[in-house]
XYZ file of C-alpha atoms in Angstrom:
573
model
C -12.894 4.985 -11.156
C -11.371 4.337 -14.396
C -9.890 8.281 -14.002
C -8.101 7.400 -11.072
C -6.624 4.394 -11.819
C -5.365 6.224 -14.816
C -3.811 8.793 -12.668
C -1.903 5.723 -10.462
C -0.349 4.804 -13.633
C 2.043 5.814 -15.189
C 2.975 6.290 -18.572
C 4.513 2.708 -19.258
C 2.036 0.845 -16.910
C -0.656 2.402 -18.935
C 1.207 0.782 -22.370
C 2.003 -2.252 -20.938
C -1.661 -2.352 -19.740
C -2.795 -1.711 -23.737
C -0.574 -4.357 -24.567
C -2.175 -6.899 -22.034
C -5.580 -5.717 -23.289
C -4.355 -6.128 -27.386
C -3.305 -9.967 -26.052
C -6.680 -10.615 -24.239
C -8.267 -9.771 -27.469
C -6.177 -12.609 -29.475
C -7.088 -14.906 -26.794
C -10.846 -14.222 -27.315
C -10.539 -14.794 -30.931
C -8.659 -17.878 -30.330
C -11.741 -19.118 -27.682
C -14.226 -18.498 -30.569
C -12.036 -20.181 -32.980
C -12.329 -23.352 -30.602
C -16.623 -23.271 -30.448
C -16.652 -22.508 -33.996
C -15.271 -25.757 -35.075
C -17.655 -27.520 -33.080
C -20.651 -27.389 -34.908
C -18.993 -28.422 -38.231
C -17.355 -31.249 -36.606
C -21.068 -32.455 -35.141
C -22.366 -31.971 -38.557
C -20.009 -34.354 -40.120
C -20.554 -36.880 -37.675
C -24.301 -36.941 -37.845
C -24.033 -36.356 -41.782
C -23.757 -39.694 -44.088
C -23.218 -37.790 -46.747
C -21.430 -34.534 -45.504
C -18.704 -34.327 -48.063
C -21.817 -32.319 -50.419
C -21.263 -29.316 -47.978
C -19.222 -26.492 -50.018
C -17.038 -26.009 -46.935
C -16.093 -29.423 -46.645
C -15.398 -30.020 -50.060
C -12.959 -27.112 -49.800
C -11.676 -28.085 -46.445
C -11.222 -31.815 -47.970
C -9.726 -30.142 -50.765
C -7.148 -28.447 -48.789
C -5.799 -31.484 -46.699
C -6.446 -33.957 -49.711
C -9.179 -35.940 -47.776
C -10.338 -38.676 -50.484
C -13.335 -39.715 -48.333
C -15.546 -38.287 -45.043
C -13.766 -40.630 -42.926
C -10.341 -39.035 -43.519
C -12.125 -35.369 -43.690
C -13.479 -36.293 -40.348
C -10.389 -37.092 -38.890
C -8.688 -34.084 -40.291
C -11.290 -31.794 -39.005
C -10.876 -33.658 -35.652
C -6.630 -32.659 -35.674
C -7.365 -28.850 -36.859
C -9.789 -28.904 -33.741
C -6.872 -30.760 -31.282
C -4.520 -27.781 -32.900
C -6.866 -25.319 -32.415
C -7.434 -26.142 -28.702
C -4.152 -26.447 -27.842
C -2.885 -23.528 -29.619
C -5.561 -21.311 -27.641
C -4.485 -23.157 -24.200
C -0.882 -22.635 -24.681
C -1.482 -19.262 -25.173
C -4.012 -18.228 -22.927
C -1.785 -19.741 -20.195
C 0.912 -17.278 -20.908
C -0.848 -14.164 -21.289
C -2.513 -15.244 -17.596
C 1.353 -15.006 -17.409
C 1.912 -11.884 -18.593
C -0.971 -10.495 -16.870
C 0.143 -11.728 -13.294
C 3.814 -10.106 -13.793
C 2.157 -6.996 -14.188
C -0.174 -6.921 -11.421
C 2.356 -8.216 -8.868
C 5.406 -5.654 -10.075
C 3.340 -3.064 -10.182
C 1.998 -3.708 -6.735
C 5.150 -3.501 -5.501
C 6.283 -0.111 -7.414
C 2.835 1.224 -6.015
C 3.490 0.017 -2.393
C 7.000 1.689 -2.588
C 5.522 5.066 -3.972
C 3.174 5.225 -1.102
C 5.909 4.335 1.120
C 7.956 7.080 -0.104
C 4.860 9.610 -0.414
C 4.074 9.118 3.962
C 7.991 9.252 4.674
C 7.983 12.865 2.432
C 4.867 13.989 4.631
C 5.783 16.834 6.603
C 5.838 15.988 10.080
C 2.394 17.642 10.931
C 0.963 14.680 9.245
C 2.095 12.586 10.990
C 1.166 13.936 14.377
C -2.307 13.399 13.127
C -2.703 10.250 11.416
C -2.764 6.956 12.805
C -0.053 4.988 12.102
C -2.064 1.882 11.550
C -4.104 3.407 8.509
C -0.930 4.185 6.965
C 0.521 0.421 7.288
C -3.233 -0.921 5.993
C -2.635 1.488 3.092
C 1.069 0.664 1.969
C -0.141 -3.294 2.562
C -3.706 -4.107 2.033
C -5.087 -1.414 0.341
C -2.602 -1.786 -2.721
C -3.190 -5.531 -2.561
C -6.987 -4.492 -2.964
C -6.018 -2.101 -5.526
C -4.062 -4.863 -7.512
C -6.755 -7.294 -6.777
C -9.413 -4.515 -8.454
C -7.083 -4.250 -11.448
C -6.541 -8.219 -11.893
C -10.323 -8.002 -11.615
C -10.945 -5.393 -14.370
C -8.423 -7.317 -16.339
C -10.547 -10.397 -16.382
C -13.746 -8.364 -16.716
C -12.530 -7.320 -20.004
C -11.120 -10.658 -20.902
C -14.603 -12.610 -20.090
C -16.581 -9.672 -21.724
C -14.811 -10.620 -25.146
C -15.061 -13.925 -24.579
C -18.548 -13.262 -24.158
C -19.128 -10.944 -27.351
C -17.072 -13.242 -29.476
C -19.298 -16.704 -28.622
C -22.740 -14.350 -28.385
C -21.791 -13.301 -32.372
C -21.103 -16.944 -33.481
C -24.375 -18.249 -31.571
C -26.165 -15.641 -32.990
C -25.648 -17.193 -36.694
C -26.199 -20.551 -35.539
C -29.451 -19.609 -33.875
C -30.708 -15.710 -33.655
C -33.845 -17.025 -31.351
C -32.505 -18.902 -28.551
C -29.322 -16.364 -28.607
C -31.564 -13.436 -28.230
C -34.213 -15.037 -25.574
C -31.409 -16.219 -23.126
C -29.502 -12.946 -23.593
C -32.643 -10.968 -23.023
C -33.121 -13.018 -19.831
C -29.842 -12.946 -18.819
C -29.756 -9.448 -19.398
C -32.450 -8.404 -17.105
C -31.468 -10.831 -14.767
C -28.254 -8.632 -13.899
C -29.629 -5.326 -14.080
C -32.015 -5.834 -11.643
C -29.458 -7.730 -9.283
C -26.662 -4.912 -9.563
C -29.458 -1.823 -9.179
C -30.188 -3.312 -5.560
C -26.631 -5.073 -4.478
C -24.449 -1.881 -5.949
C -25.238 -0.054 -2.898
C -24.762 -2.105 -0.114
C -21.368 -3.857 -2.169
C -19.245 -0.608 -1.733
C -20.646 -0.435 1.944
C -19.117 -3.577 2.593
C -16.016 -2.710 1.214
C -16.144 0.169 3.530
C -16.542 -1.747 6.462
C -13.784 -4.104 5.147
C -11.245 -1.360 4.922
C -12.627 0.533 8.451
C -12.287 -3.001 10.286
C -9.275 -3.800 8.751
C -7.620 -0.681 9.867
C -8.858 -1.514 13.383
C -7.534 -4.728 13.966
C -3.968 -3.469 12.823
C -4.316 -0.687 15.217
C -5.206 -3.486 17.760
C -2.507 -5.279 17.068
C -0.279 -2.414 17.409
C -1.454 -1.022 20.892
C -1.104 -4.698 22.002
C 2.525 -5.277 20.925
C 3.582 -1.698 22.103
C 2.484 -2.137 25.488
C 2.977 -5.975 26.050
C 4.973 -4.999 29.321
C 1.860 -2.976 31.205
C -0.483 -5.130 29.616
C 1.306 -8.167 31.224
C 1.890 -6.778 35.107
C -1.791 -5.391 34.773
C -3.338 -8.713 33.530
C -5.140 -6.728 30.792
C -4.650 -9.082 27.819
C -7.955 -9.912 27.655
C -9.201 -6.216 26.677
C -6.651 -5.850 23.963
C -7.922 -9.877 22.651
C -11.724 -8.771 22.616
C -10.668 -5.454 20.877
C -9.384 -7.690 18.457
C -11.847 -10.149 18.447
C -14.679 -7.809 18.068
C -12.601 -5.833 14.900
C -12.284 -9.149 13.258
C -16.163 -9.983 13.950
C -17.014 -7.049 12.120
C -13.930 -8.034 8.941
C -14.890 -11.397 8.968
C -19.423 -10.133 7.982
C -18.467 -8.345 5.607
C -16.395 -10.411 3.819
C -19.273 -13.018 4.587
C -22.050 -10.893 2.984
C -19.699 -9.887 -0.059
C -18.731 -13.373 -0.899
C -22.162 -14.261 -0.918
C -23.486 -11.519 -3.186
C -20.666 -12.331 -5.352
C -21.567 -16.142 -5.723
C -25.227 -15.545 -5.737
C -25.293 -14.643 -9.475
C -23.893 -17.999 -10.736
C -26.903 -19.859 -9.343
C -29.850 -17.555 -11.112
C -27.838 -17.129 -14.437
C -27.304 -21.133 -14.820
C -31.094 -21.424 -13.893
C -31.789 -19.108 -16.550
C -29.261 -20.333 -19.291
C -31.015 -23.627 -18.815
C -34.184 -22.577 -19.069
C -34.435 -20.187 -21.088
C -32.210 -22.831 -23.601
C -34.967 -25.434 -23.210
C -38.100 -23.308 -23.651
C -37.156 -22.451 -26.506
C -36.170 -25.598 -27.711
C -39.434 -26.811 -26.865
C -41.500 -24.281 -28.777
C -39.845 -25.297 -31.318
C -40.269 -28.767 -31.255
C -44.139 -27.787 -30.957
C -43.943 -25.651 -33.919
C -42.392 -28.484 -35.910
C -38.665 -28.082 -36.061
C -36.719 -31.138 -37.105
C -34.492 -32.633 -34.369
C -32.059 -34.095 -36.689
C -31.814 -30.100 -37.308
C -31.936 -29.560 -33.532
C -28.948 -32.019 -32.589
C -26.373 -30.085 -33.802
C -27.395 -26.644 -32.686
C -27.463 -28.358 -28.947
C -24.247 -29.374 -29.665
C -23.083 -26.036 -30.143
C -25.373 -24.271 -27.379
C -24.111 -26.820 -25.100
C -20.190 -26.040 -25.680
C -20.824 -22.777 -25.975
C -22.844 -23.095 -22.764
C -19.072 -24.866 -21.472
C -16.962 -21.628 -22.205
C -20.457 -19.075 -21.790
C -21.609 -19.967 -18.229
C -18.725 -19.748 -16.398
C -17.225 -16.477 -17.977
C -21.171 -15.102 -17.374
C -20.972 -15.843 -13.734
C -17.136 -14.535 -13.736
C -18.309 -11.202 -15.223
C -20.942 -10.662 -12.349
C -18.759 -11.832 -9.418
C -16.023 -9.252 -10.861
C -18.550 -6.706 -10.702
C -19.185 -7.289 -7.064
C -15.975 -7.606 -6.564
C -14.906 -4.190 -7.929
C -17.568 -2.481 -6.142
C -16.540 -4.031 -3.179
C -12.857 -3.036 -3.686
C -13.502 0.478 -4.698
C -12.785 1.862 -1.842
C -9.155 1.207 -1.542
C -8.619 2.530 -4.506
C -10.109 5.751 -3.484
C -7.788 5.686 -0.573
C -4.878 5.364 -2.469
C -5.777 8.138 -5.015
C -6.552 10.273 -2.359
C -3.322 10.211 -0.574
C -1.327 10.603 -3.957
C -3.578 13.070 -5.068
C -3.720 15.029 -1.962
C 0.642 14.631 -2.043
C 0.707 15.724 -5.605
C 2.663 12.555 -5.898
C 4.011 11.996 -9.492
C 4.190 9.053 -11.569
C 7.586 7.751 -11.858
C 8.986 10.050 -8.930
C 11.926 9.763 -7.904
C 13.197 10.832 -4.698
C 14.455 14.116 -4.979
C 18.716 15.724 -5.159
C 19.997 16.157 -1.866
C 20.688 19.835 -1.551
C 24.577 20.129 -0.814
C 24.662 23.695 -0.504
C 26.330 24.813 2.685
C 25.309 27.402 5.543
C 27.504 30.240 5.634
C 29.472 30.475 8.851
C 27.341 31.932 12.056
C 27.890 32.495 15.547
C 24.010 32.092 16.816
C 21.103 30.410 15.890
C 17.819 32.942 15.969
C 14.056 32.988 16.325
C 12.581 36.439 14.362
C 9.186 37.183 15.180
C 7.859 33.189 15.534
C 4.332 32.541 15.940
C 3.250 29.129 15.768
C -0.072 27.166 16.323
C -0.920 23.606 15.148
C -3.405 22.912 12.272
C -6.963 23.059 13.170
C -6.298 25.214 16.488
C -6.756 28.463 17.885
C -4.415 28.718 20.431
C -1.186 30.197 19.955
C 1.831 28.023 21.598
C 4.433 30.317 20.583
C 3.730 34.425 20.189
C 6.170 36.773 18.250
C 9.331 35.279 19.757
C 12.174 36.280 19.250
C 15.825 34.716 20.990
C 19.276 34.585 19.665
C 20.631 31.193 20.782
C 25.186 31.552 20.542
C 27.018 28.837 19.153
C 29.631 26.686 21.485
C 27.054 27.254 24.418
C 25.024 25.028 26.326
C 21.283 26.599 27.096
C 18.623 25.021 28.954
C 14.915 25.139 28.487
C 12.434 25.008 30.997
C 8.300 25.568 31.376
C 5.328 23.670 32.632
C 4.059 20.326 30.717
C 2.256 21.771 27.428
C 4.265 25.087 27.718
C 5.601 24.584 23.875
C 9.204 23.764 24.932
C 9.084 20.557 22.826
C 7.318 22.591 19.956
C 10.000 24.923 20.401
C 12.581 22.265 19.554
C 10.485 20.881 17.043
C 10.232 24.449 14.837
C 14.295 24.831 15.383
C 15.018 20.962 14.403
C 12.760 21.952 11.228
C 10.162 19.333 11.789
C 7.506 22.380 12.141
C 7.325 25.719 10.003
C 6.104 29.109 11.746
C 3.006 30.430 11.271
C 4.955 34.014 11.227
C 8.599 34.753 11.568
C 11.891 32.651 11.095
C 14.202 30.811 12.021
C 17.776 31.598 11.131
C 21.313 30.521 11.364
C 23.313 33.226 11.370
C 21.499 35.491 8.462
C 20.456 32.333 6.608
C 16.725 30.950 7.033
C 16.837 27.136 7.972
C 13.687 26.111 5.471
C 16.636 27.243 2.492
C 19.080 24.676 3.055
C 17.008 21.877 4.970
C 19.575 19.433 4.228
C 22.548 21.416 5.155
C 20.535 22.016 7.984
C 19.867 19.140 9.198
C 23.687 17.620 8.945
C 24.320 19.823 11.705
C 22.110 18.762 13.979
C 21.724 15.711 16.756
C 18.725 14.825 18.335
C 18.143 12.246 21.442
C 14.300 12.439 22.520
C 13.084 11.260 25.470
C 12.124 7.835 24.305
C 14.600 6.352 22.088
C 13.658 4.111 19.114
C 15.580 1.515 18.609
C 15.104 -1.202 15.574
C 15.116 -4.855 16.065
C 18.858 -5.124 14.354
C 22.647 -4.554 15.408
C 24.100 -2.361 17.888
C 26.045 -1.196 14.419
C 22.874 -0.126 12.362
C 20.935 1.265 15.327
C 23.920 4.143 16.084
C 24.244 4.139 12.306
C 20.321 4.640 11.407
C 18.886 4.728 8.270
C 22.276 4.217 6.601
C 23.334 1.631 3.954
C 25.603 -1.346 5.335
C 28.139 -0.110 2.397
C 28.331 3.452 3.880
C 28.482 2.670 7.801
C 31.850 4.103 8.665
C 33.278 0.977 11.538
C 35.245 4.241 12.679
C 32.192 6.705 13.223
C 29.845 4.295 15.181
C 32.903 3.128 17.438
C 33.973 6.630 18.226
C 30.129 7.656 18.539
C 29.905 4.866 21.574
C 32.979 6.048 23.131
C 31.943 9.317 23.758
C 28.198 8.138 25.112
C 30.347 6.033 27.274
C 29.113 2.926 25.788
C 32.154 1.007 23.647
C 33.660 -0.878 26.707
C 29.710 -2.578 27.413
C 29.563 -3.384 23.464
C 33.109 -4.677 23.199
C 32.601 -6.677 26.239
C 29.736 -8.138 24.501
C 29.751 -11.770 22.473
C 28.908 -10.229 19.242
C 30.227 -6.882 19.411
C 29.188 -4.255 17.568
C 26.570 -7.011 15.427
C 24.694 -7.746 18.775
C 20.545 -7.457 18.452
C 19.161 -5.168 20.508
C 15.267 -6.619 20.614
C 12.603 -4.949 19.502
C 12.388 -1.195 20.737
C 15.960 -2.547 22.506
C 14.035 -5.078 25.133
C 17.705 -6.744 25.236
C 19.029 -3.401 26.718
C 18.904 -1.441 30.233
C 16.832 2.242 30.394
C 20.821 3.462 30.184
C 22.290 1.910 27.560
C 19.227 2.580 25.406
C 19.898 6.301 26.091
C 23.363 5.831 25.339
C 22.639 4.054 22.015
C 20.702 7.698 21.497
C 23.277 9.602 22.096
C 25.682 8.091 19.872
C 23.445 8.043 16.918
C 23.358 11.636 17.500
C 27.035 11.869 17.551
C 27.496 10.134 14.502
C 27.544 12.595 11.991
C 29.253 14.501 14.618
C 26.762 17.613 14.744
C 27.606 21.086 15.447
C 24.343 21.457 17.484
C 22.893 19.058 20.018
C 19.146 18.807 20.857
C 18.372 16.909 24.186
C 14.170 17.044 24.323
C 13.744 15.705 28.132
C 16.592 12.870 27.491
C 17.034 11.602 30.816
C 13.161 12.780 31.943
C 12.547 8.539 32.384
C 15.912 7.623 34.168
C 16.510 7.306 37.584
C 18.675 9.738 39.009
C 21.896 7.611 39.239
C 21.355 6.698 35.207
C 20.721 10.385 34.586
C 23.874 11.778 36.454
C 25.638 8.861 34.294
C 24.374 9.837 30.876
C 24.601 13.634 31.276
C 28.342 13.124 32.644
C 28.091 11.881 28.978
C 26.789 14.792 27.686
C 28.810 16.962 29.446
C 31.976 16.423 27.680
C 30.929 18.020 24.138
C 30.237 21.559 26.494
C 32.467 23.639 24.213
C 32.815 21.255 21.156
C 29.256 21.663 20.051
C 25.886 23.880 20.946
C 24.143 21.862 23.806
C 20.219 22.785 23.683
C 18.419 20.607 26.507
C 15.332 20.617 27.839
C 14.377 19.402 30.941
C 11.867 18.835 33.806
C 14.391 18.437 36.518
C 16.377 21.950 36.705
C 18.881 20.114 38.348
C 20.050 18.856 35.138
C 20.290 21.807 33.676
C 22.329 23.237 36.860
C 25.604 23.336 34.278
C 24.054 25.251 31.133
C 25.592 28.646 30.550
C 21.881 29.813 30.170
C 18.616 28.796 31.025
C 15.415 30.156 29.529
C 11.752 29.610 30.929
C 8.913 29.171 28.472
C 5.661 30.484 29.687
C 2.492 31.443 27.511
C 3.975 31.686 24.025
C 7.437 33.645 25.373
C 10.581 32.902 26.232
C 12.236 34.423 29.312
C 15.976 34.563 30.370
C 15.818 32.665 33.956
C 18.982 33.286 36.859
C-alpha cells in the first residue's frame, strides 16, 4: 500500500509529506517533555525535604530558588511553559497537516478528472459513468481520509514510543506487563478483523457506486418515470443500495471502536495487578504514590493515542480499497505525476479534395464480429452524402472512426494523403458534429453554442452568427435574457427544435469545413425535421454535409447516398 501511495505522489507531496513527518516527531518529543515533568513535580510535593535531590539542587540553582517552596513553584511555571509550548504547537502542525491533505485532494481529484476526459472514447463506451463520478469524489476523499489516517498513525505511534521509553525508567515491570498485554491483545484482534475490514470497505465502495448510479438513472429519466408512476422502483433501488452502505459502515465503525473498550480494561488491570503484587511483596507506597502519578498521566496521553492507533488500523484496512481504485486507473493511464495537459498540435492538414477510408476493418474490444470489413470509400469535399443501413449496421461506428473517436483495427483514414490520427487536433477543428440527442448544460444559451470554451474567449460574434444560420437568433433575441438565458438541465426550458437548433449552432461555431449529422432529426416530428434540415440545407456547397439517417426522405437532397450492409459500403440510386 505504502508503494502506491508513493506512486500518487509526486515529487513535492512526497517532501512536503517528510516535512509533516520531521514536525510530528518534534511534537512527540514535546508530549514526552510534558509527562516527564510530572513525576518530579509529584516528588517535590510529597518530599519535605526534596531540595537534597541532585536535580533539584541544580534546577534550584538555575532559577535561584532559595527554598522548596519557590523551587516548587518554579518547577510548576517550566511545566505551564512546557504545556503550552507543546499545545501551541501541536495545534499548528494539525494545521499544517490538514492543508496538505485537503490541497492535495483536490490536485488528485483534478488529475483523475483529467486522466477519464484523456480516455479514448472506447472507455468510455464501457464504463459506467457513475463509478467514474464515485472515483473523482469519494474515492479520493477515502484516499485523503487513509492518508490523514496514516498521518496520525505515525503521530500516535511516537507518541506512544516516546511515553513507553520514559515509563520504562520509571518502572520496567508494570511498563513491560501492560505492554505485553496490550500487545497480544491487538494481534489477536487484527489476525481475525483484518479480513473481514477490507471486505467492508469493499462493500462500501460497491454500494456506494450503486446508489450514485441510482441516483443517476432516476434524474435522467424523471419524465418516463413520472407519466409511468414508477418512482417507487427507482426509491427502493435506492433504498436497498443504501441498506447495504449504511451495514457496512455499521459493522466497520464497530470494529473500529471495539478496541478502546478491551485495551482500557487491560491498561487498568494489568496497572493494578501489578501494583498489587507489589504491595504483597512489600513495596513502600510512599514509593508507589508517585509512580501512580506518573502511570496515571501517562495513562491520560497513553490510552487514548492506544485506542487511536487501533481504530486507524481498521480504518486503513477499511479504506484500502479506494486507494487501489485510484492507483489502478492512474496506473492503468500511465498517468504522470505533475502532468500537465499536453501542447495543442497546431500543425495544419495540407489542402484535399476528399476524405478516404483505405482498407478499414473495425471491431469493438472484446468482440468477434467485424462491423466494418476492408472498406474502402473516397468521400469529395463541398458534397453532401447520405448514409443509410439497418439499426446496428455500423453507420454510427462509421461516423465515429471518421470523427476520430474510434481507431481501425486495419486500414486508414485519410484526408487527402494525410492520415487523420497525425494531426488529431487539426483534425478535429474541421469538423461539426450534431448527434441525435443533444446535450445541453444547465447554463446560458451563450456557453451551450459556445461549449467547453472560456467566458474570456467566447467570440459575441461567432455564437450570434452560429444561431442565425440554425435559424435560431430571432427566438433568442426575442427572449428576456438574450443570449444569457438558462436552458434547464439537458435544456428542459427548450422545445425538441430549438434544442436541435442549439446543436447545430455549436457545430457551426468554429465554422467547420465538414459537417457530421448522426440521425439529427431521427426524434423530431416531421414538421420540426423539415424545419431544421431547411437549416441544414443552406451550408450545401459551403461545407461537406455527411448525414445519416433512418428516414431516406431526408436524405432525398444529398448528392450521394451510400447503404451500409454487413461491414461494406454500397453506392445506392
Amino acid at each position: 500500500m505504502i508503494q502506491k501511495i508513493r506512486m500518487i505522489f509526486n515529487r513535492t507531496q512526497k517532501i512536503k509529506f517528510v516535512v509533516l513527518f520531521c514536525m510530528l516527531f518534534a511534537g512527540s518529543v514535546l508530549e514526552l517533555m510534558g509527562v516527564s515533568l510530572i513525576l518530579p513535580f509529584v516528588q517535590l510535593v510529597m518530599d519535605t525535604d526534596g531540595t537534597d535531590n541532585a536535580l533539584f539542587q541544580w534546577f534550584g540553582r538555575l532559577v535561584g530558588a532559595e527554598s522548596q517552596r519557590e523551587l516548587l513553584i518554579w518547577l510548576g511555571l517550566l511545566l505551564i511553559a512546557v504545556y503550552l509550548i507543546k499545545n501551541t504547537y501541536l495545534l499548528f502542525a494539525k494545521y499544517v497537516q490538514l492543508r496538505f491533505v485537503f490541497n492535495n485532494r483536490l490536485e488528485l481529484s483534478g488529475r483523475l478528472m483529467r486522466n477519464y476526459m484523456k480516455k479514448p472514447y472506447p472507455f468510455h463506451l464501457e464504463k459506467n459513468s457513475s463509478e467514474i463520478l464515485r472515483s473523482v469524489t469519494s474515492d479520493v476523499n477515502n484516499l485523503y481520509e487513509l492518508v490523514m489516517d496514516v498521518i496520525d498513525l505515525v503521530s500516535n505511534l511516537l507518541i506512544i514510543a516516546m511515553l513507553a521509553v520514559y515509563l520504562l525508567y520509571t518502572d520496567v515491570v508494570i511498563t513491560l506487563v501492560v505492554a505485553a498485554l496490550l500487545g497480544l491483545c491487538s494481534y489477536f484482534y487484527f489476525a481475525i478483523m483484518r479480513k473481514r475490514t477490507v471486505d467492508y470497505g469493499k462493500q462500501n465502495q460497491i454500494y456506494n457506486g450503486k446508489m450514485i448510479q441510482a441516483v443517476n438513472q432516476a434524474l435522467g429519466g424523471i419524465k418516463e418515470i413520472k407519466v409511468l408512476a414508477r418512482e417507487n422502483y427507482f426509491v427502493r433501488a435506492y433504498e436497498e443500495n443504501g441498506r447495504y452502505y449504511a451495514s457496512s459502515l455499521k459493522k466497520s465503525q464497530f470494529y473500529r471502536n471495539a478496541p478502546k473498550y478491551l485495551i482500557e480494561t487491560v491498561c487498568v488491570c494489568g496497572v493494578l495487578a501489578t501494583i498489587l503484587v507489589k504491595l504483597q511483596m512489600g513495596a513502600d507506597v510512599q514509593e508507589l504514590v508517585p509512580q501512580l502519578s506518573v502511570f496515571a498521566m501517562a495513562a491520560f496521553r497513553l490510552l487514548p493515542s492506544v485506542n487511536q492507533v487501533n481504530n486507524l488500523l481498521n480504518g486503513i484496512l477499511f479504506l484500502k480499497p479506494s486507494i487501489d481504485r485510484i492507483y489502478e486507473d492512474l496506473q492503468e493511464a500511465g498517468a504522470k505525476k505533475n502532468e500537465r495537459p499536453p501542447e495543442r498540435d497546431y500543425r495544419r492538414l495540407p489542402a484535399a479534395d476528399a476524405v478516404r477510408f483505405e482498407h478499414v476493418t473495425f471491431r469493438y474490444p472484446g468482440t468477434e464480429k467485424e462491423i466494418l470489413s476492408d472498406l474502402s470509400v473516397e468521400l469529395p469535399l463541398k458534397k453532401s452524402i447520405g448514409f443509410v443501413g439497418s439499426s446496428g449496421a455500423g453507420k454510427t461506428t462509421f461516423m465515429d472512426l471518421l470523427l476520430g473517436l474510434l481507431s481501425p483495427d486495419q486500414g486508414r483514414i485519410c484526408y487527402g494523403d494525410s492520415d487523420i490520427r497525425d494531426y488529431p487536433d487539426a483534425w478535429g477543428h474541421k469538423l461539426g458534429y450534431i448527434p441525435q440527442s443533444i446535450y445541453l448544460a444547465d447554463d446560458t444559451i451563450r456557453r451551450n453554442v459556445a461549449f467547453g470554451i472560456p467566458d474570456s474567449e467566447i467570440s459575441e460574434a461567432k455564437v450570434r452568427r452560429a444561431l442565425e444560420e440554425a435559424q435560431l437568433l430571432e427566438f433568442v433575441d426575442g427572449l428576456d435574457d438574450g443570449l444569457d438565458t438558462m436552458v434547464g438541465e439537458s435544456g428542459v426550458r427548450l422545445s425538441g427544435g430549438q434544442r436541435q437548433r442549439i446543436g447545430i449552432a455549436r457545430a457551426l461555431y468554429q465554422q467547420p469545413e465538414i459537417l457530421v449529422l448522426d440521425e439529427a432529426t431521427s426524434a423530431l416530428d416531421t414538421e420540426t425535421e423539415q424545419a431544421v434540415m431547411e437549416a441544414v440545407e443552406r451550408f450545401r456547397g459551403r461545407c461537406t454535409l455527411l448525414m445519416i439517417a433512418h428516414r431516406t426522405s431526408t436524405l432525398e437532397n444529398c448528392d450521394q447516398i451510400y447503404r451500409l450492409e454487413d461491414g461494406k459500403l454500397y453506392r445506392t440510386a
